[in-house]
CSV table of C-alpha atoms in Angstrom, one decimal:
chain,number,residue,atom,x,y,z
A,1,MET,CA,-2.2,-4.8,-27.4
A,2,ASN,CA,-3.4,-8.2,-27.2
A,3,LYS,CA,-1.3,-10.8,-25.1
A,4,LEU,CA,0.0,-12.6,-28.8
A,5,GLU,CA,1.2,-9.0,-29.3
A,6,PHE,CA,2.3,-8.6,-26.2
A,7,GLU,CA,4.3,-11.4,-25.7
A,8,ASN,CA,6.0,-11.5,-29.1
A,9,SER,CA,6.7,-7.7,-28.2
A,10,HIS,CA,8.3,-8.9,-25.2
A,11,THR,CA,10.2,-11.5,-26.3
A,12,SER,CA,12.1,-8.3,-28.4
A,13,LEU,CA,13.0,-5.8,-25.2
A,14,ASN,CA,15.3,-7.7,-23.5
A,15,TRP,CA,15.1,-6.5,-19.4
A,16,GLY,CA,18.6,-8.4,-18.7
A,17,GLU,CA,19.3,-9.5,-15.2
A,18,ASP,CA,19.2,-5.7,-14.0
A,19,THR,CA,17.5,-4.0,-11.7
A,20,SER,CA,18.6,-0.3,-11.8
A,21,HIS,CA,17.5,-0.2,-15.3
A,22,ILE,CA,13.6,0.2,-15.5
A,23,PRO,CA,12.0,-0.2,-18.6
A,24,TYR,CA,8.9,1.9,-19.2
A,25,TRP,CA,6.6,-0.7,-21.0
A,26,VAL,CA,6.3,-2.5,-17.9
A,27,TYR,CA,3.7,1.0,-16.5
A,28,GLN,CA,2.2,1.1,-19.5
A,29,HIS,CA,1.1,-2.7,-21.0
A,30,PRO,CA,-2.3,-4.1,-20.3
A,31,GLU,CA,-1.3,-7.5,-20.3
A,32,ILE,CA,1.4,-6.4,-17.4
A,33,LEU,CA,-1.4,-5.6,-15.6
A,34,ARG,CA,-3.5,-8.6,-16.2
A,35,GLN,CA,-0.2,-11.2,-15.5
A,36,GLU,CA,0.1,-8.9,-11.9
A,37,GLN,CA,-3.5,-9.3,-11.3
A,38,GLU,CA,-3.0,-13.4,-11.3
A,39,LYS,CA,1.0,-13.6,-10.6
A,40,ILE,CA,0.8,-11.2,-7.4
A,41,TYR,CA,-2.1,-10.4,-6.2
A,42,GLN,CA,-3.9,-13.6,-6.2
A,43,GLY,CA,-0.2,-15.4,-6.0
A,44,PRO,CA,2.2,-16.1,-2.7
A,45,THR,CA,1.5,-12.6,-1.4
A,46,TRP,CA,0.2,-10.9,1.5
A,47,GLY,CA,-2.4,-8.1,0.8
A,48,TYR,CA,-3.7,-5.0,3.0
A,49,LEU,CA,-7.5,-5.6,4.2
A,50,CYS,CA,-8.1,-3.4,6.7
A,51,LEU,CA,-7.1,-2.7,10.7
A,52,GLU,CA,-8.6,-4.7,13.1
A,53,ALA,CA,-10.0,-1.8,15.2
A,54,GLU,CA,-12.6,-1.0,11.8
A,55,ILE,CA,-14.7,-4.2,12.2
A,56,PRO,CA,-14.2,-4.3,16.7
A,57,ASN,CA,-17.9,-6.3,16.9
A,58,ALA,CA,-19.2,-10.0,16.3
A,59,GLY,CA,-21.0,-9.1,13.0
A,60,ASP,CA,-19.3,-6.1,11.8
A,61,TYR,CA,-18.1,-6.6,8.3
A,62,ILE,CA,-15.5,-3.7,5.7
A,63,THR,CA,-15.3,-4.3,1.5
A,64,THR,CA,-12.0,-3.9,0.5
A,65,PHE,CA,-9.8,-4.8,-3.0
A,66,VAL,CA,-6.5,-7.2,-3.4
A,67,GLY,CA,-5.6,-5.9,-6.2
A,68,GLU,CA,-8.3,-5.7,-8.7
A,69,MET,CA,-10.3,-8.4,-6.9
A,70,PRO,CA,-13.4,-7.4,-4.4
A,71,VAL,CA,-13.7,-8.5,-0.7
A,72,VAL,CA,-15.7,-8.7,2.0
A,73,VAL,CA,-13.6,-9.3,5.6
A,74,THR,CA,-16.0,-10.0,8.7
A,75,ARG,CA,-15.5,-10.7,12.0
A,76,ASP,CA,-17.7,-13.6,13.1
A,77,GLN,CA,-19.9,-14.3,16.0
A,78,ASP,CA,-17.3,-16.5,17.2
A,79,GLY,CA,-14.9,-13.3,17.1
A,80,GLU,CA,-13.1,-14.8,14.5
A,81,ILE,CA,-12.1,-12.7,11.3
A,82,TYR,CA,-12.7,-13.7,7.8
A,83,ALA,CA,-12.0,-12.5,3.9
A,84,PHE,CA,-13.3,-13.7,1.0
A,85,GLU,CA,-14.8,-12.7,-2.3
A,86,ASN,CA,-17.2,-9.8,-2.8
A,87,ARG,CA,-19.1,-11.3,-5.7
A,88,CYS,CA,-22.1,-13.8,-5.2
A,89,ALA,CA,-22.1,-17.7,-6.4
A,90,HIS,CA,-25.1,-16.9,-8.7
A,91,ARG,CA,-25.2,-14.1,-11.0
A,92,GLY,CA,-21.9,-12.2,-9.9
A,93,ALA,CA,-22.9,-9.4,-8.2
A,94,LEU,CA,-21.7,-8.4,-5.4
A,95,ILE,CA,-22.6,-9.6,-1.9
A,96,ALA,CA,-21.7,-6.6,0.2
A,97,ILE,CA,-22.3,-3.0,-0.8
A,98,THR,CA,-21.4,-0.2,1.5
A,99,ASP,CA,-18.4,0.2,2.5
A,100,SER,CA,-19.3,-1.4,6.0
A,101,GLY,CA,-21.8,-1.8,8.0
A,102,SER,CA,-22.5,-4.8,10.4
A,103,ALA,CA,-25.3,-7.9,9.4
A,104,SER,CA,-26.2,-11.6,10.9
A,105,GLU,CA,-25.6,-12.2,7.4
A,106,LEU,CA,-25.3,-11.1,3.8
A,107,THR,CA,-27.5,-11.1,0.9
A,108,CYS,CA,-27.4,-9.7,-2.7
A,109,VAL,CA,-29.3,-7.6,-3.3
A,110,TYR,CA,-30.5,-9.2,-7.0
A,111,HIS,CA,-31.5,-12.5,-5.9
A,112,ALA,CA,-31.4,-12.7,-2.3
A,113,TRP,CA,-28.9,-16.1,-2.2
A,114,SER,CA,-27.7,-15.2,1.7
A,115,TYR,CA,-23.9,-15.9,3.0
A,116,ASP,CA,-23.1,-16.5,7.0
A,117,LEU,CA,-19.8,-14.0,7.6
A,118,SER,CA,-17.2,-16.8,7.1
A,119,GLY,CA,-18.8,-16.6,3.5
A,120,SER,CA,-20.6,-19.6,3.1
A,121,LEU,CA,-24.0,-19.9,0.6
A,122,LYS,CA,-26.1,-20.6,3.2
A,123,GLY,CA,-29.5,-19.5,1.3
A,124,ILE,CA,-31.6,-19.5,-2.0
A,125,ALA,CA,-34.6,-17.9,-2.5
A,126,PHE,CA,-37.1,-20.1,-3.8
A,127,GLN,CA,-34.9,-23.1,-4.2
A,128,ASN,CA,-37.1,-25.5,-4.2
A,129,GLY,CA,-39.6,-23.3,-6.5
A,130,VAL,CA,-43.4,-21.6,-6.0
A,131,GLY,CA,-46.1,-24.2,-5.5
A,132,GLY,CA,-44.1,-27.5,-6.4
A,133,LYS,CA,-42.8,-25.9,-9.5
A,134,GLY,CA,-39.4,-24.5,-10.4
A,135,GLY,CA,-36.7,-23.8,-8.3
A,136,MET,CA,-33.4,-25.6,-8.6
A,137,PRO,CA,-32.1,-28.8,-9.3
A,138,ALA,CA,-32.7,-31.7,-6.4
A,139,ASP,CA,-28.8,-32.8,-6.5
A,140,PHE,CA,-27.5,-29.0,-6.4
A,141,GLN,CA,-25.5,-28.6,-3.4
A,142,LYS,CA,-24.8,-25.2,-1.9
A,143,GLU,CA,-21.4,-26.1,-0.6
A,144,HIS,CA,-20.0,-26.5,-3.5
A,145,TYR,CA,-20.6,-22.5,-4.5
A,146,ASP,CA,-18.8,-20.5,-2.0
A,147,PRO,CA,-17.0,-17.5,-2.6
A,148,ARG,CA,-13.2,-18.2,-3.2
A,149,LYS,CA,-12.0,-17.8,0.5
A,150,LEU,CA,-8.6,-16.1,1.9
A,151,ARG,CA,-6.3,-16.9,4.4
A,152,VAL,CA,-6.4,-14.1,6.7
A,153,ALA,CA,-3.4,-12.8,9.1
A,154,THR,CA,-3.2,-10.3,11.7
A,155,VAL,CA,0.2,-8.8,12.7
A,156,CYS,CA,-0.5,-5.7,14.7
A,157,GLY,CA,-3.8,-5.1,14.7
A,158,ILE,CA,-3.3,-4.8,10.7
A,159,VAL,CA,-5.2,-7.5,8.9
A,160,PHE,CA,-3.4,-9.1,5.9
A,161,GLY,CA,-5.3,-11.6,3.0
A,162,SER,CA,-4.1,-14.7,0.9
A,163,LEU,CA,-5.0,-16.5,-2.4
A,164,ASP,CA,-2.1,-18.6,-1.6
A,165,GLU,CA,-2.6,-21.2,0.1
A,166,ASP,CA,1.6,-21.7,-0.2
A,167,VAL,CA,2.6,-18.2,0.8
A,168,PRO,CA,4.5,-17.9,3.4
A,169,SER,CA,3.2,-17.9,7.3
A,170,ILE,CA,2.8,-13.5,7.7
A,171,GLU,CA,5.8,-13.8,10.1
A,172,ASP,CA,8.4,-15.4,7.5
A,173,TYR,CA,7.1,-13.0,4.5
A,174,LEU,CA,7.8,-9.4,6.3
A,175,GLY,CA,11.1,-11.3,7.9
A,176,GLU,CA,12.4,-10.3,11.3
A,177,GLU,CA,13.2,-6.7,10.6
A,178,ILE,CA,10.1,-5.9,9.3
A,179,LEU,CA,8.1,-7.4,11.6
A,180,GLY,CA,10.3,-5.2,14.6
A,181,ARG,CA,9.7,-2.1,13.0
A,182,ILE,CA,5.6,-2.4,13.0
A,183,GLU,CA,6.0,-3.6,16.5
A,184,ARG,CA,7.7,-0.5,16.9
A,185,VAL,CA,5.2,1.6,15.8
A,186,LEU,CA,2.2,-0.3,16.2
A,187,HIS,CA,2.9,-1.2,20.0
A,188,LYS,CA,-0.5,-1.1,22.1
A,189,PRO,CA,-4.4,-1.0,20.7
A,190,ILE,CA,-5.1,1.5,17.9
A,191,ARG,CA,-8.1,3.3,17.0
A,192,VAL,CA,-8.9,4.8,13.6
A,193,LEU,CA,-8.7,8.6,13.7
A,194,GLY,CA,-10.1,8.7,10.0
A,195,LYS,CA,-10.1,8.2,6.0
A,196,PHE,CA,-10.5,9.2,3.0
A,197,LYS,CA,-9.6,8.2,-0.4
A,198,GLN,CA,-7.1,9.7,-3.4
A,199,MET,CA,-7.0,8.9,-6.8
A,200,LEU,CA,-3.8,8.8,-8.5
A,201,PRO,CA,-3.0,10.0,-12.5
A,202,ASN,CA,0.0,7.2,-12.8
A,203,ASN,CA,0.6,3.5,-13.1
A,204,TRP,CA,0.8,1.6,-9.1
A,205,LYS,CA,4.1,0.5,-9.2
A,206,LEU,CA,5.0,5.0,-9.6
A,207,TYR,CA,3.8,5.7,-6.9
A,208,PHE,CA,5.1,2.2,-4.7
A,209,GLU,CA,8.4,3.2,-5.8
A,210,ASN,CA,8.0,6.4,-5.3
A,211,VAL,CA,7.1,5.9,-1.3
A,212,LYS,CA,10.6,3.4,-1.3
A,213,ASP,CA,12.2,6.3,-2.9
A,214,THR,CA,14.3,8.2,0.4
A,215,TYR,CA,16.4,9.9,-2.1
A,216,HIS,CA,13.1,12.5,-3.5
A,217,ALA,CA,11.8,12.5,-0.3
A,218,SER,CA,13.8,16.2,0.8
A,219,LEU,CA,14.4,17.3,-3.3
A,220,LEU,CA,10.5,17.5,-4.0
A,221,HIS,CA,9.1,18.5,-0.7
A,222,VAL,CA,9.1,21.8,0.0
A,223,PHE,CA,7.8,21.7,3.2
A,224,PHE,CA,10.3,19.0,4.5
A,225,THR,CA,13.4,20.8,3.3
A,226,THR,CA,12.4,24.0,3.9
A,227,PHE,CA,11.2,23.0,7.9
A,228,LYS,CA,14.0,20.6,8.3
A,229,ILE,CA,11.6,17.4,8.5
A,230,ASN,CA,13.7,15.3,6.6
A,231,ARG,CA,17.3,15.9,4.7
A,232,LEU,CA,19.6,13.5,3.2
A,233,SER,CA,22.1,14.6,5.4
A,234,GLN,CA,19.8,13.9,9.0
A,235,ARG,CA,20.7,11.0,10.8
A,236,GLY,CA,18.7,7.4,9.4
A,237,GLY,CA,19.1,4.7,7.0
A,238,VAL,CA,16.8,2.0,4.6
A,239,ILE,CA,16.1,-1.3,5.7
A,240,VAL,CA,15.8,-3.6,2.6
A,241,SER,CA,14.2,-7.2,4.0
A,242,ASP,CA,16.0,-10.1,2.3
A,243,THR,CA,13.6,-10.8,-0.5
A,244,GLY,CA,13.3,-7.2,-1.4
A,245,ALA,CA,10.0,-6.4,-1.3
A,246,HIS,CA,9.4,-4.4,2.0
A,247,HIS,CA,11.8,-2.2,3.3
A,248,VAL,CA,12.1,0.7,5.9
A,249,SER,CA,13.4,3.8,5.6
A,250,TYR,CA,13.8,6.0,8.8
A,251,SER,CA,15.6,9.8,10.2
A,252,VAL,CA,15.8,11.6,13.6
A,253,ILE,CA,15.5,15.2,12.7
A,254,ASP,CA,19.1,16.8,14.2
A,255,LYS,CA,19.6,20.9,13.8
A,256,LYS,CA,23.6,20.8,13.3
A,257,SER,CA,23.6,18.3,10.2
A,258,SER,CA,19.7,20.0,9.0
A,259,GLU,CA,22.1,22.8,8.5
A,260,SER,CA,24.5,21.1,6.1
A,261,GLU,CA,26.7,23.3,4.0
A,262,GLU,CA,25.9,20.6,1.1
A,263,TYR,CA,22.6,21.0,0.3
A,264,GLN,CA,23.3,25.3,0.6
A,265,LYS,CA,25.3,24.3,-2.7
A,266,GLU,CA,22.5,22.2,-4.6
A,267,LYS,CA,20.6,25.8,-4.2
A,268,LEU,CA,17.0,23.3,-4.2
A,269,ARG,CA,13.9,24.6,-5.4
A,270,SER,CA,12.7,22.6,-2.2
A,271,ASP,CA,14.6,24.5,0.3
A,272,LYS,CA,13.0,27.9,1.0
A,273,ASP,CA,14.6,30.7,3.2
A,274,ASP,CA,11.6,33.4,3.3
A,275,TYR,CA,8.8,30.8,4.0
A,276,ARG,CA,7.2,30.9,7.7
A,277,LEU,CA,4.6,29.1,9.1
A,278,ALA,CA,1.1,31.2,10.2
A,279,ASP,CA,1.0,28.4,13.5
A,280,PRO,CA,4.5,27.1,13.7
A,281,SER,CA,2.5,24.1,16.2
A,282,LEU,CA,2.4,22.2,13.7
A,283,LEU,CA,6.1,21.7,13.6
A,284,GLU,CA,5.9,20.5,17.3
A,285,GLY,CA,5.9,17.1,18.2
A,286,VAL,CA,7.0,14.3,21.1
A,287,ASP,CA,9.1,11.2,20.8
A,288,GLU,CA,6.4,8.8,22.0
A,289,PHE,CA,8.1,5.6,21.0
A,290,GLY,CA,11.5,6.5,23.2
A,291,ASP,CA,13.8,6.6,19.9
A,292,GLY,CA,14.1,9.9,18.4
A,293,VAL,CA,13.2,8.6,14.7
A,294,THR,CA,10.7,11.3,14.0
A,295,LEU,CA,10.2,9.7,10.8
A,296,GLN,CA,9.7,6.4,9.8
A,297,ILE,CA,7.9,4.9,6.9
A,298,LEU,CA,7.4,1.6,5.9
A,299,SER,CA,6.5,-0.9,2.7
A,300,VAL,CA,5.1,-4.3,3.1
A,301,PHE,CA,4.8,-6.2,-0.9
A,302,PRO,CA,2.8,-5.2,-2.7
A,303,GLY,CA,0.7,-2.3,-1.5
A,304,PHE,CA,0.8,-1.3,1.9
A,305,VAL,CA,2.4,2.1,3.6
A,306,LEU,CA,2.6,2.3,7.3
A,307,GLN,CA,3.6,5.7,8.1
A,308,GLN,CA,4.8,7.4,10.7
A,309,ILE,CA,5.7,11.4,10.2
A,310,GLN,CA,6.2,13.3,13.5
A,311,ASN,CA,3.0,11.9,15.5
A,312,SER,CA,1.0,11.3,12.6
A,313,ILE,CA,0.6,7.3,12.1
A,314,ALA,CA,-1.1,6.4,9.0
A,315,VAL,CA,-1.9,3.2,6.9
A,316,ARG,CA,-2.0,3.1,3.0
A,317,GLN,CA,-3.3,0.8,0.7
A,318,ILE,CA,-2.4,1.0,-3.2
A,319,LEU,CA,-4.9,-0.1,-5.7
A,320,PRO,CA,-4.3,-0.2,-9.5
A,321,LYS,CA,-7.2,0.5,-11.5
A,322,GLY,CA,-6.3,0.5,-14.8
A,323,VAL,CA,-3.1,0.9,-16.2
A,324,GLU,CA,-3.0,4.9,-15.6
A,325,SER,CA,-4.8,4.6,-12.4
A,326,THR,CA,-4.5,3.9,-8.7
A,327,GLU,CA,-6.6,4.1,-5.3
A,328,LEU,CA,-4.8,5.2,-2.5
A,329,ASN,CA,-7.0,4.9,0.5
A,330,TRP,CA,-5.6,6.5,3.9
A,331,THR,CA,-6.7,5.8,7.7
A,332,TYR,CA,-5.5,7.8,10.0
A,333,ILE,CA,-4.4,6.2,13.1
A,334,GLY,CA,-4.0,7.0,16.8
A,335,PHE,CA,-4.0,4.8,20.0
A,336,GLU,CA,-6.7,4.0,22.6
A,337,ASP,CA,-5.4,6.1,25.1
A,338,ASP,CA,-4.5,8.6,23.7
A,339,SER,CA,-4.5,12.2,25.6
A,340,ALA,CA,-6.8,14.9,24.0
A,341,GLU,CA,-3.4,16.9,23.7
A,342,LEU,CA,-1.5,13.7,21.7
A,343,GLU,CA,-5.3,13.5,19.5
A,344,GLU,CA,-5.3,16.9,18.5
A,345,MET,CA,-1.2,17.4,18.0
A,346,ARG,CA,-2.1,13.6,15.1
A,347,LEU,CA,-4.8,15.4,13.5
A,348,LYS,CA,-2.9,18.5,12.9
A,349,GLN,CA,-0.4,17.0,11.7
A,350,ALA,CA,-2.2,15.1,9.4
A,351,ASN,CA,-2.3,18.4,7.1
A,352,LEU,CA,1.6,17.7,6.3
A,353,ILE,CA,-0.2,14.3,4.3
A,354,GLY,CA,-2.6,13.1,1.5
A,355,ALA,CA,-4.2,15.0,-1.7
A,356,SER,CA,-4.2,18.5,-0.3
A,357,GLY,CA,-1.3,17.6,2.2
A,358,PHE,CA,1.6,19.7,2.6
A,359,VAL,CA,4.1,17.1,1.6
A,360,SER,CA,2.1,14.4,-0.1
A,361,MET,CA,0.1,16.3,-2.6
A,362,GLU,CA,3.3,16.5,-4.9
A,363,ASP,CA,4.2,12.7,-4.2
A,364,GLY,CA,0.4,12.9,-6.0
A,365,ALA,CA,1.4,14.6,-8.3
A,366,VAL,CA,4.9,13.6,-9.8
A,367,GLY,CA,4.1,10.0,-10.7
A,368,GLY,CA,1.2,11.7,-13.0
A,369,PHE,CA,4.2,13.9,-14.2
A,370,VAL,CA,6.2,10.2,-15.0
A,371,GLN,CA,3.5,8.5,-16.7
A,372,ARG,CA,3.1,11.8,-19.0
A,373,GLY,CA,6.5,12.1,-19.6
A,374,ILE,CA,7.3,8.4,-20.8
A,375,GLN,CA,4.5,8.1,-22.9
A,376,CYS,CA,6.1,7.7,-26.2
A,377,ALA,CA,9.0,5.8,-24.8
A,378,SER,CA,8.2,2.2,-24.0
A,379,ASP,CA,11.7,0.9,-25.3
A,380,GLN,CA,13.5,3.6,-23.1
A,381,TYR,CA,14.7,3.1,-19.5
A,382,SER,CA,15.3,4.9,-16.3
A,383,VAL,CA,18.3,4.7,-14.3
A,384,VAL,CA,17.9,3.6,-10.5
A,385,GLN,CA,21.5,4.1,-9.6
A,386,MET,CA,21.3,6.3,-6.3
A,387,GLY,CA,23.5,4.3,-4.1
A,388,GLY,CA,24.9,1.8,-6.4
A,389,VAL,CA,23.3,-1.2,-8.3
A,390,ASN,CA,23.2,-3.6,-5.3
A,391,ILE,CA,20.1,-4.7,-2.5
A,392,GLU,CA,21.9,-4.2,0.8
A,393,SER,CA,20.7,-1.9,3.9
A,394,ALA,CA,22.3,1.5,4.7
A,395,ASP,CA,22.5,3.9,7.0
A,396,TYR,CA,22.5,6.5,4.6
A,397,ARG,CA,19.3,7.1,2.4
A,398,ALA,CA,21.0,8.9,-0.3
A,399,THR,CA,20.4,5.7,-2.4
A,400,GLU,CA,17.8,3.7,-4.5
A,401,THR,CA,18.5,0.2,-3.0
A,402,SER,CA,14.8,0.2,-1.8
A,403,VAL,CA,13.6,0.8,-5.2
A,404,ARG,CA,16.0,-2.0,-6.7
A,405,GLY,CA,14.5,-4.3,-3.7
A,406,PHE,CA,10.8,-3.7,-4.9
A,407,TRP,CA,11.8,-4.4,-8.6
A,408,HIS,CA,13.8,-7.4,-7.4
A,409,ALA,CA,10.6,-9.3,-6.0
A,410,TYR,CA,8.9,-8.0,-8.9
A,411,ARG,CA,10.4,-10.0,-11.6
A,412,SER,CA,10.3,-12.7,-9.5
A,413,HIS,CA,6.5,-12.8,-9.0
A,414,MET,CA,6.2,-11.7,-12.8
A,415,GLY,CA,8.9,-13.9,-14.0
A,416,LEU,CA,10.2,-11.1,-15.9
């Protein structure tokens, strides 16, 4: 379907004002994906780029993406962090082709045009030609050909970037409650423990919805329910930002409430009586934040997740790679002053998440189930009314309020 065809069909599909019914065509059309790049990823949003700990020294750089745009993030000799489009001004080749590295300047391998660490074009091979012949025009001005540069902001060691000069400050963008919940976890210098990449067979929005979906966690995930790590009967709640765009869900392991009769009555697939762990130490943890919260999932629109499950801490970056493909980048972290015992605990608990983790391998599969299930239903809607139809914070988690918040923000950016 081309742009004109999409616009014609879109006018016949009435989404209305309701954010509790989500039309399936929003996960299916290439024209929607194209508009997301323009209105969301290159619009007034802050996208996650990397962690400061990944570029600790002058000259360090890392390559990443904002939506589909390749981006280089550097730390210059002045200690400042810069980010710019990873595209040579000459013929459009990548300026940096490795995932990370260290350099005094970055040079395109194609025709050796070079850039300083702030992203400014500094060198052109044979600019004045050879033997007095050829070369660039005499009036060519390098400063007019820098790649697009991003605004950069850091919060608790997290580096965000934006292509929009009018985007609110990162503090205003997050809001006080979300910012406070980031500071709760990332309250001291962090250290990267490991990274990996996972490809998901579904539209990026299905995974981001899943992150915000507190309702599903103990219904889908056998490990969470069986070993009583996360149940809706436990104490907890959901915080939704004023814009609806960001959220936090949190819970506390409570043995008494975990034994709720409501769970037994539901006869859930995920609740197993006969499962035991060969190494039960996987379930052990320490209250390192002093508030008893054993699970906190935090999202920042449009594609950042900060996770604390027991003592496993990770950030996730959600990147669209086509209508039905999403790249999920995981970075496991600890703190610089971690003891050897605490680091071992974090690494052991990291088995809960990731592509083959006890918990999130199911998230990786279920998005594909939805994408396949809606294949012939572009004129139908999903129903997101658990906990009502409003968007508001709650002291319970049997609700889809943060999913509705996501769609409120999404529609505002997209003009849908």
